[in-house]
Amino acid sequence: MFITKRVEFSASHACRNPRLSDRENEELFGAAANPHGHGHNYVLEVTLEGEPDPVTGMVLDLKKLKELVQDEVVEKYDHRFLNFEVPPFDHVVPTPENIAIDVWGRLKPHLAGNGVRLHGVRVYETSDLYVDYFGESA
Ligand code: NI
């Protein structure tokens, strides 16, 4: 069975790689490379896989899941300029692809055992664009 928790956060980013020149970044990313950055209202969906506990009827205590996503992701990302305030985005371009990978890495260690497994992370950068990440083996 799969269960998904959705949260939202707002953050700014500049789509640029610090190893490239201004001109190269602009050619690659266009206006999104502007070093002053721009904001998005991101939507994050975290999906767990497991069986409902016979006593509680829950795959995982939803309060615990909410706290985990809040502590490990929302508090780190919300109202931040990702490129300057949230490693690894000082050297990794904060595309939704890389955000999904980073979120996976933040949550995965906390979701091992107890019959529950992190199944996937979905990051919406806009309402019509999202990325799914299912971990290293996918
Ligand atoms: Ni953007």
Tab-separated table of C-alpha atoms and ligand atoms in Angstrom:
chain	number	residue	atom	x	y	z
A	1	MET	CA	0.000	0.000	0.000
A	2	PHE	CA	1.184	3.525	-0.719
A	3	ILE	CA	0.517	6.624	1.320
A	4	THR	CA	1.450	10.138	0.244
A	5	LYS	CA	1.943	13.286	2.277
A	6	ARG	CA	1.887	16.628	0.487
A	7	VAL	CA	3.540	19.782	1.817
A	8	GLU	CA	4.312	23.165	0.338
A	9	PHE	CA	7.215	25.516	0.705
A	10	SER	CA	8.342	28.709	-0.968
A	11	ALA	CA	11.923	29.245	-1.987
A	12	SER	CA	14.003	31.170	-4.464
A	13	HIS	CA	16.630	29.813	-6.734
A	14	ALA	CA	18.809	30.775	-9.617
A	15	CYS	CA	19.330	28.119	-12.254
A	16	ARG	CA	23.050	28.482	-12.665
A	17	ASN	CA	26.128	26.391	-12.183
A	18	PRO	CA	28.897	28.282	-10.378
A	19	ARG	CA	31.512	26.391	-12.403
A	20	LEU	CA	30.227	27.991	-15.609
A	21	SER	CA	30.592	31.572	-16.788
A	22	ASP	CA	27.705	34.063	-16.727
A	23	ARG	CA	27.391	33.704	-20.454
A	24	GLU	CA	27.360	29.907	-20.382
A	25	ASN	CA	24.735	29.927	-17.634
A	26	GLU	CA	22.566	32.306	-19.586
A	27	GLU	CA	22.849	30.175	-22.706
A	28	LEU	CA	21.892	27.069	-20.743
A	29	PHE	CA	19.203	28.382	-18.436
A	30	GLY	CA	18.044	31.646	-20.007
A	31	ALA	CA	16.395	34.168	-17.695
A	32	ALA	CA	16.277	31.571	-14.895
A	33	ALA	CA	20.063	31.989	-14.596
A	34	ASN	CA	19.695	35.549	-13.264
A	35	PRO	CA	21.891	35.549	-10.125
A	36	HIS	CA	19.298	37.505	-8.158
A	37	GLY	CA	17.068	34.465	-8.347
A	38	HIS	CA	13.312	34.069	-8.539
A	39	GLY	CA	10.758	32.325	-6.386
A	40	HIS	CA	8.582	29.264	-6.665
A	41	ASN	CA	5.831	27.842	-4.509
A	42	TYR	CA	7.009	24.275	-4.489
A	43	VAL	CA	4.786	21.322	-3.719
A	44	LEU	CA	6.444	18.225	-2.344
A	45	GLU	CA	4.792	14.812	-2.196
A	46	VAL	CA	6.452	12.079	-0.163
A	47	THR	CA	5.169	8.553	-0.784
A	48	LEU	CA	5.744	5.683	1.619
A	49	GLU	CA	5.171	1.999	1.009
A	50	GLY	CA	4.085	-0.377	3.726
A	51	GLU	CA	1.238	-2.357	5.203
A	52	PRO	CA	-1.197	-0.928	7.732
A	53	ASP	CA	-0.273	-1.890	11.279
A	54	PRO	CA	-2.834	-4.417	12.571
A	55	VAL	CA	-3.321	-2.428	15.779
A	56	THR	CA	-3.278	1.194	14.575
A	57	GLY	CA	-4.487	0.641	11.021
A	58	MET	CA	-1.772	3.026	9.835
A	59	VAL	CA	1.265	2.502	7.620
A	60	LEU	CA	3.068	5.131	9.665
A	61	ASP	CA	1.837	7.558	12.296
A	62	LEU	CA	0.877	10.516	10.108
A	63	LYS	CA	1.865	12.979	12.800
A	64	LYS	CA	5.377	11.508	12.759
A	65	LEU	CA	5.529	11.706	8.965
A	66	LYS	CA	4.349	15.301	9.013
A	67	GLU	CA	6.947	16.228	11.654
A	68	LEU	CA	9.700	14.445	9.757
A	69	VAL	CA	8.973	16.245	6.469
A	70	GLN	CA	8.574	19.520	8.330
A	71	ASP	CA	11.858	19.185	10.256
A	72	GLU	CA	14.032	17.695	7.517
A	73	VAL	CA	12.756	19.570	4.471
A	74	VAL	CA	10.297	22.425	4.991
A	75	GLU	CA	12.247	24.114	7.783
A	76	LYS	CA	15.460	23.826	5.755
A	77	TYR	CA	13.993	25.071	2.451
A	78	ASP	CA	11.125	27.408	3.256
A	79	HIS	CA	11.780	31.094	2.514
A	80	ARG	CA	15.413	30.392	1.620
A	81	PHE	CA	17.482	31.339	-1.368
A	82	LEU	CA	18.517	27.786	-2.124
A	83	ASN	CA	21.785	28.600	-3.928
A	84	PHE	CA	23.121	30.519	-0.941
A	85	GLU	CA	21.397	29.097	2.095
A	86	VAL	CA	20.801	25.406	1.524
A	87	PRO	CA	23.726	23.088	0.798
A	88	PRO	CA	24.351	21.278	-1.531
A	89	PHE	CA	22.853	23.976	-3.768
A	90	ASP	CA	25.926	26.153	-3.370
A	91	HIS	CA	27.499	23.801	-5.922
A	92	VAL	CA	24.567	21.741	-7.254
A	93	VAL	CA	22.071	23.504	-9.552
A	94	PRO	CA	18.734	23.687	-7.666
A	95	THR	CA	16.574	22.253	-10.426
A	96	PRO	CA	13.499	20.276	-9.353
A	97	GLU	CA	15.438	17.146	-10.328
A	98	ASN	CA	18.224	17.933	-7.868
A	99	ILE	CA	15.764	19.089	-5.205
A	100	ALA	CA	14.017	15.704	-5.430
A	101	ILE	CA	17.349	13.912	-5.006
A	102	ASP	CA	18.257	16.093	-2.003
A	103	VAL	CA	14.860	15.552	-0.362
A	104	TRP	CA	15.225	11.807	-0.845
A	105	GLY	CA	18.611	11.897	0.891
A	106	ARG	CA	17.223	13.895	3.816
A	107	LEU	CA	14.249	11.582	4.406
A	108	LYS	CA	15.573	8.132	3.538
A	109	PRO	CA	17.682	7.569	6.697
A	110	HIS	CA	14.635	8.283	8.878
A	111	LEU	CA	12.346	5.904	7.049
A	112	ALA	CA	14.207	2.636	7.289
A	113	GLY	CA	12.662	-0.249	9.186
A	114	ASN	CA	9.307	-0.545	10.960
A	115	GLY	CA	7.928	-2.162	7.813
A	116	VAL	CA	7.914	1.191	6.047
A	117	ARG	CA	9.921	2.202	3.010
A	118	LEU	CA	10.356	5.520	1.248
A	119	HIS	CA	8.867	4.836	-2.182
A	120	GLY	CA	9.181	8.128	-3.993
A	121	VAL	CA	9.538	11.864	-3.866
A	122	ARG	CA	7.624	14.164	-6.217
A	123	VAL	CA	8.551	17.830	-6.516
A	124	TYR	CA	6.318	20.296	-8.326
A	125	GLU	CA	8.119	23.469	-9.293
A	126	THR	CA	4.987	24.804	-10.976
A	127	SER	CA	1.518	23.310	-11.286
A	128	ASP	CA	2.371	21.924	-14.720
A	129	LEU	CA	5.872	20.595	-14.038
A	130	TYR	CA	6.943	17.902	-11.629
A	131	VAL	CA	9.756	15.442	-11.102
A	132	ASP	CA	9.523	11.952	-9.609
A	133	TYR	CA	12.472	10.307	-7.914
A	134	PHE	CA	12.488	6.735	-6.697
A	135	GLY	CA	15.959	6.513	-5.252
A	136	GLU	CA	19.317	5.363	-6.452
A	137	SER	CA	18.232	1.936	-7.651
A	138	ALA	CA	15.344	3.147	-9.802
B	1	NI	NI	12.833	28.604	-11.398
